[in-house]
Amino acid sequence: LVLDDLRLVEERALRALCHSDLSRSRQQLELMLKQARAQAGTLGRDAGHWEGRALLGLALVCVDEGEAAAAADYIAACRRRLPAEDAARQDARLEGALALVSAAVALETEQLVEAEEHVAAGLSLARSTRSDALLLRLLGTSSALLARHGRWGEA
């Protein structure tokens, strides 16, 4: 039931973001973050995953609002939610989303070298986990990056 609530709140936030209703999207993502933190005992290891997803969503809202520093703070907070290196790949979905959002934010803020690094890391993860959805999203980001470099033929 708690996971259904989190998914519903996330869906509302993403729908609002797609309609450029940034204040509603921010409100829903903040609610999702609060719920994930409040339900940590019930969610167990999944609490960090849902908290990370909310943080990444907030980073996207911030970059759309022109708040690059706040977006970077949310990304850093999500990065801290990932398991330690010795438990790597415990949450590959969150790690993939982190690479994708980090690349998108870096691209949006004209940090092209950093965006390339995030795309490369994300592509490696997508291939190792055989995540076609992540691979396609990162290929789209990679094409945008190539276009930004003026390398239209490769994009």
XYZ file of N, CA and C in Angstrom:
465
model
N 0.833 -1.196 0.000
C 0.000 0.000 0.000
C 0.875 1.255 0.000
N 1.939 1.249 0.778
C 2.833 2.394 0.836
C 3.503 2.606 -0.515
N 3.940 1.526 -1.164
C 4.566 1.641 -2.480
C 3.579 2.185 -3.508
N 2.317 1.772 -3.412
C 1.305 2.297 -4.325
C 1.127 3.794 -4.134
N 1.135 4.236 -2.883
C 1.019 5.667 -2.598
C 2.199 6.437 -3.176
N 3.401 5.906 -3.001
C 4.590 6.577 -3.527
C 4.553 6.640 -5.052
N 4.143 5.549 -5.671
C 4.047 5.541 -7.137
C 3.020 6.555 -7.634
N 1.900 6.671 -6.932
C 0.862 7.619 -7.308
C 1.364 9.058 -7.191
N 2.031 9.357 -6.098
C 2.566 10.699 -5.910
C 3.614 11.004 -6.978
N 4.481 10.026 -7.279
C 5.490 10.220 -8.310
C 4.822 10.449 -9.671
N 3.797 9.688 -9.972
C 3.096 9.845 -11.244
C 2.495 11.247 -11.366
N 1.887 11.736 -10.289
C 1.323 13.088 -10.299
C 2.409 14.134 -10.511
N 3.535 13.945 -9.855
C 4.641 14.899 -9.978
C 5.183 14.932 -11.396
N 5.363 13.773 -12.001
C 5.885 13.705 -13.360
C 4.883 14.256 -14.374
N 3.618 14.000 -14.136
C 2.591 14.552 -15.025
C 2.603 16.079 -14.948
N 2.714 16.621 -13.746
C 2.777 18.073 -13.585
C 4.030 18.637 -14.242
N 5.148 17.921 -14.131
C 6.392 18.366 -14.754
C 6.247 18.373 -16.279
N 5.596 17.373 -16.835
C 5.384 17.313 -18.290
C 4.499 18.460 -18.777
N 3.622 18.944 -17.928
C 2.732 20.054 -18.290
C 3.312 21.407 -17.866
N 4.570 21.398 -17.481
C 5.278 22.616 -17.058
C 4.642 23.290 -15.849
N 3.968 22.500 -15.026
C 3.421 23.023 -13.773
C 4.457 22.729 -12.687
N 5.504 23.556 -12.665
C 6.649 23.273 -11.804
C 6.307 23.354 -10.319
N 5.444 24.285 -9.935
C 5.121 24.392 -8.510
C 4.359 23.162 -8.035
N 3.442 22.666 -8.841
C 2.706 21.435 -8.465
C 3.642 20.230 -8.468
N 4.526 20.171 -9.444
C 5.483 19.075 -9.493
C 6.382 19.088 -8.261
N 6.877 20.279 -7.913
C 7.722 20.390 -6.719
C 6.956 19.940 -5.478
N 5.702 20.369 -5.379
C 4.875 20.004 -4.227
C 4.726 18.490 -4.117
N 4.447 17.817 -5.237
C 4.259 16.373 -5.223
C 5.565 15.637 -4.908
N 6.677 16.123 -5.452
C 7.971 15.477 -5.187
C 8.400 15.667 -3.733
N 8.127 16.832 -3.174
C 8.428 17.045 -1.756
C 7.575 16.133 -0.876
N 6.306 15.933 -1.276
C 5.443 14.997 -0.555
C 5.986 13.580 -0.653
N 6.427 13.202 -1.838
C 7.013 11.871 -2.039
C 8.246 11.681 -1.167
N 9.083 12.707 -1.100
C 10.290 12.646 -0.271
C 9.927 12.479 1.202
N 8.957 13.245 1.669
C 8.520 13.140 3.064
C 7.939 11.761 3.361
N 7.140 11.236 2.432
C 6.547 9.916 2.634
C 7.616 8.828 2.671
N 8.585 8.912 1.768
C 9.650 7.905 1.742
C 10.427 7.922 3.053
N 10.709 9.110 3.555
C 11.445 9.219 4.820
C 10.594 8.772 6.001
N 9.323 9.108 5.982
C 8.437 8.740 7.091
C 8.168 7.240 7.129
N 8.168 6.602 5.966
C 7.859 5.178 5.886
C 9.106 4.308 5.790
N 10.247 4.839 6.195
C 11.511 4.099 6.074
C 11.435 2.737 6.760
N 10.794 2.677 7.898
C 10.676 1.404 8.609
C 9.855 0.385 7.843
N 8.804 0.829 7.208
C 7.927 -0.051 6.434
C 8.571 -0.458 5.120
N 9.251 0.499 4.481
C 9.831 0.247 3.158
C 11.146 -0.508 3.215
N 11.836 -0.451 4.328
C 13.126 -1.130 4.452
C 14.142 -0.555 3.489
N 14.812 -1.436 2.725
C 15.848 -0.981 1.783
C 15.277 -0.133 0.656
N 13.995 -0.291 0.360
C 13.370 0.491 -0.709
C 13.213 1.966 -0.352
N 13.290 2.310 0.909
C 13.129 3.709 1.318
C 14.168 4.599 0.643
N 15.400 4.157 0.610
C 16.460 4.931 -0.037
C 16.222 5.091 -1.524
N 15.677 4.055 -2.150
C 15.375 4.121 -3.579
C 14.327 5.204 -3.859
N 13.241 5.179 -3.089
C 12.172 6.143 -3.310
C 12.604 7.553 -2.922
N 13.393 7.664 -1.891
C 13.927 8.971 -1.516
C 14.810 9.506 -2.651
N 15.646 8.654 -3.211
C 16.508 9.048 -4.314
C 15.722 9.480 -5.533
N 14.653 8.774 -5.857
C 13.822 9.147 -7.001
C 13.200 10.525 -6.797
N 12.751 10.794 -5.582
C 12.173 12.112 -5.290
C 13.236 13.199 -5.414
N 14.422 12.929 -4.911
C 15.512 13.900 -4.998
C 15.882 14.197 -6.447
N 15.921 13.173 -7.283
C 16.241 13.381 -8.700
C 15.137 14.169 -9.404
N 13.905 13.884 -9.047
C 12.797 14.672 -9.605
C 12.896 16.131 -9.218
N 13.241 16.382 -7.965
C 13.423 17.761 -7.510
C 14.582 18.434 -8.228
N 15.621 17.675 -8.553
C 16.743 18.237 -9.314
C 16.271 18.690 -10.692
N 15.423 17.898 -11.332
C 14.897 18.278 -12.650
C 14.031 19.531 -12.570
N 13.225 19.616 -11.533
C 12.406 20.820 -11.341
C 13.308 22.039 -11.159
N 14.326 21.884 -10.336
C 15.233 23.008 -10.074
C 15.930 23.485 -11.345
N 16.404 22.565 -12.163
C 17.097 22.978 -13.386
C 16.118 23.670 -14.339
N 14.872 23.231 -14.368
C 13.873 23.906 -15.195
C 13.567 25.305 -14.678
N 13.719 25.509 -13.384
C 13.494 26.823 -12.792
C 14.746 27.690 -12.802
N 15.839 27.160 -13.366
C 17.076 27.927 -13.437
C 17.877 27.922 -12.151
N 17.621 26.959 -11.291
C 18.319 26.842 -10.006
C 19.347 25.722 -10.095
N 20.434 25.969 -10.828
C 21.443 24.931 -11.069
C 22.113 24.473 -9.778
N 22.377 25.386 -8.865
C 23.038 25.012 -7.603
C 22.135 24.096 -6.777
N 20.858 24.401 -6.732
C 19.924 23.558 -5.980
C 19.809 22.181 -6.635
N 19.805 22.147 -7.964
C 19.756 20.868 -8.676
C 20.975 20.021 -8.328
N 22.148 20.656 -8.292
C 23.377 19.934 -7.939
C 23.307 19.406 -6.509
N 22.701 20.168 -5.611
C 22.552 19.718 -4.222
C 21.649 18.489 -4.131
N 20.556 18.483 -4.873
C 19.660 17.323 -4.866
C 20.348 16.099 -5.459
N 21.128 16.297 -6.512
C 21.863 15.179 -7.122
C 22.876 14.624 -6.128
N 23.578 15.510 -5.421
C 24.555 15.063 -4.421
C 23.859 14.296 -3.293
N 22.689 14.756 -2.889
C 21.935 14.055 -1.841
C 21.514 12.672 -2.315
N 21.116 12.562 -3.573
C 20.755 11.255 -4.120
C 21.971 10.344 -4.160
N 23.096 10.887 -4.575
C 24.333 10.091 -4.650
C 24.662 9.493 -3.271
N 24.396 10.239 -2.231
C 24.654 9.731 -0.868
C 23.704 8.600 -0.493
N 22.576 8.483 -1.181
C 21.612 7.419 -0.897
C 22.042 6.085 -1.488
N 22.967 6.126 -2.447
C 23.416 4.870 -3.061
C 24.200 4.046 -2.052
N 24.128 2.730 -2.170
C 24.875 1.867 -1.252
C 26.382 2.044 -1.425
N 27.104 1.653 -0.422
C 28.572 1.722 -0.471
C 29.096 0.877 -1.623
N 30.317 1.159 -2.036
C 30.932 0.457 -3.173
C 30.923 -1.062 -3.004
N 31.104 -1.544 -1.790
C 31.146 -2.993 -1.602
C 29.785 -3.643 -1.820
N 28.743 -2.815 -1.808
C 27.398 -3.337 -2.074
C 26.907 -2.823 -3.424
N 27.833 -2.608 -4.322
C 27.510 -2.012 -5.619
C 26.426 -2.808 -6.336
N 25.666 -2.091 -7.108
C 24.578 -2.630 -7.925
C 23.402 -3.122 -7.090
N 23.383 -2.751 -5.811
C 22.238 -3.121 -5.003
C 20.996 -2.371 -5.486
N 21.191 -1.154 -5.988
C 20.091 -0.378 -6.528
C 20.507 0.181 -7.883
N 20.626 -0.700 -8.857
C 21.073 -0.312 -10.195
C 20.081 0.639 -10.855
N 18.785 0.497 -10.539
C 17.798 1.404 -11.130
C 18.039 2.838 -10.680
N 18.308 3.019 -9.403
C 18.569 4.370 -8.890
C 19.889 4.895 -9.433
N 20.881 4.033 -9.516
C 22.182 4.439 -10.056
C 22.038 4.875 -11.521
N 21.230 4.154 -12.286
C 20.988 4.523 -13.675
C 20.243 5.843 -13.795
N 19.232 6.021 -12.959
C 18.487 7.284 -12.968
C 19.393 8.446 -12.569
N 20.282 8.201 -11.629
C 21.228 9.235 -11.202
C 22.140 9.636 -12.357
N 22.646 8.666 -13.107
C 23.504 8.977 -14.256
C 22.732 9.769 -15.302
N 21.502 9.372 -15.563
C 20.685 10.042 -16.567
C 20.370 11.481 -16.174
N 19.915 11.686 -14.946
C 19.560 13.031 -14.492
C 20.813 13.896 -14.375
N 21.901 13.320 -13.888
C 23.154 14.080 -13.795
C 23.604 14.551 -15.170
N 23.501 13.678 -16.162
C 23.875 14.046 -17.530
C 22.961 15.141 -18.070
N 21.671 15.004 -17.840
C 20.714 16.000 -18.329
C 20.941 17.360 -17.689
N 21.181 17.378 -16.385
C 21.422 18.643 -15.683
C 22.733 19.260 -16.150
N 23.773 18.442 -16.301
C 25.060 18.962 -16.780
C 24.920 19.518 -18.193
N 24.171 18.847 -19.037
C 23.947 19.322 -20.404
C 23.193 20.645 -20.390
N 22.177 20.722 -19.577
C 21.362 21.934 -19.481
C 22.163 23.128 -18.957
N 23.131 22.858 -18.111
C 23.936 23.932 -17.521
C 25.259 24.137 -18.251
N 25.348 23.561 -19.471
C 26.514 23.753 -20.339
C 27.812 23.145 -19.797
N 27.728 22.165 -18.934
C 28.908 21.455 -18.433
C 29.055 20.191 -19.278
N 29.521 20.385 -20.495
C 29.478 19.322 -21.495
C 30.414 18.159 -21.187
N 31.587 18.440 -20.644
C 32.520 17.357 -20.302
C 31.920 16.489 -19.202
N 31.348 17.135 -18.204
C 30.707 16.393 -17.116
C 29.524 15.578 -17.646
N 28.759 16.162 -18.554
C 27.629 15.438 -19.148
C 28.120 14.192 -19.875
N 29.215 14.317 -20.615
C 29.781 13.163 -21.332
C 30.176 12.054 -20.357
N 30.768 12.439 -19.229
C 31.175 11.443 -18.230
C 29.971 10.702 -17.670
N 28.902 11.431 -17.386
C 27.693 10.794 -16.839
C 27.037 9.886 -17.874
N 27.021 10.337 -19.132
C 26.456 9.498 -20.194
C 27.264 8.209 -20.322
N 28.587 8.327 -20.337
C 29.437 7.133 -20.465
C 29.206 6.162 -19.308
N 29.148 6.687 -18.090
C 28.908 5.826 -16.920
C 27.532 5.179 -17.007
N 26.545 5.946 -17.420
C 25.194 5.422 -17.543
C 25.076 4.364 -18.622
N 25.742 4.601 -19.756
C 25.708 3.606 -20.832
C 26.351 2.299 -20.398
N 27.449 2.399 -19.671
C 28.114 1.205 -19.158
C 27.185 0.436 -18.221
N 26.518 1.156 -17.345
C 25.577 0.525 -16.411
C 24.403 -0.095 -17.164
N 23.871 0.631 -18.143
C 22.728 0.120 -18.907
C 23.085 -1.174 -19.633
N 24.293 -1.213 -20.164
C 24.717 -2.434 -20.870
C 24.929 -3.584 -19.893
N 25.543 -3.295 -18.750
C 25.831 -4.370 -17.791
C 24.564 -4.917 -17.140
N 23.545 -4.075 -16.999
C 22.296 -4.529 -16.388
C 21.246 -4.897 -17.428
N 21.625 -4.723 -18.709
C 20.728 -5.033 -19.825
C 19.406 -4.269 -19.729
N 19.524 -2.997 -19.380
C 18.354 -2.133 -19.263
C 18.163 -1.358 -20.556
N 17.274 -1.859 -21.412
C 17.021 -1.201 -22.689
C 16.421 0.194 -22.501
N 15.547 0.345 -21.511
C 14.911 1.646 -21.285
C 15.955 2.701 -20.926
N 16.855 2.364 -20.025
C 17.907 3.301 -19.642
C 18.835 3.563 -20.817
N 19.170 2.524 -21.556
C 20.047 2.670 -22.714
C 19.452 3.651 -23.725
N 18.170 3.519 -24.021
C 17.523 4.411 -24.981
C 17.498 5.850 -24.481
N 17.214 6.048 -23.220
C 17.194 7.412 -22.672
C 18.580 8.044 -22.740
N 19.591 7.258 -22.415
C 20.956 7.793 -22.449
C 21.434 8.036 -23.873
N 21.000 7.215 -24.810
C 21.350 7.459 -26.208
C 20.725 8.768 -26.696
N 19.519 9.056 -26.238
C 18.889 10.339 -26.564
C 19.675 11.504 -25.986
N 20.122 11.361 -24.742
C 20.922 12.397 -24.108
C 22.260 12.537 -24.819
N 22.838 11.409 -25.219
C 24.101 11.426 -25.948
C 23.943 12.149 -27.284
N 22.835 11.923 -27.968
C 22.577 12.615 -29.232
C 22.442 14.117 -29.021
N 21.765 14.509 -27.962
C 21.640 15.939 -27.649
C 23.004 16.545 -27.355
N 23.839 15.790 -26.683
C 25.189 16.247 -26.369
C 26.019 16.415 -27.634
N 25.939 15.455 -28.544
C 26.660 15.551 -29.812
C 26.160 16.751 -30.624
N 24.871 16.961 -30.625
C 24.306 18.111 -31.339
C 24.799 19.415 -30.719
N 24.902 19.446 -29.406
C 25.393 20.651 -28.716
C 26.829 20.945 -29.096
N 27.589 19.906 -29.381
C 28.978 20.058 -29.842
C 29.040 20.399 -31.330
N 27.893 20.406 -32.000
C 27.860 20.701 -33.426
C 28.196 19.513 -34.298
N 28.195 18.329 -33.706
C 28.520 17.116 -34.441
C 27.220 16.452 -34.903
N 26.510 17.142 -35.789
C 25.183 16.724 -36.219
C 25.173 15.362 -36.885
N 26.184 15.060 -37.662
C 26.234 13.779 -38.366
C 26.291 12.590 -37.432
N 26.901 12.769 -36.276
C 27.017 11.677 -35.300
C 25.797 11.588 -34.398
N 25.068 12.687 -34.276
C 23.910 12.717 -33.381
C 22.807 11.840 -33.948
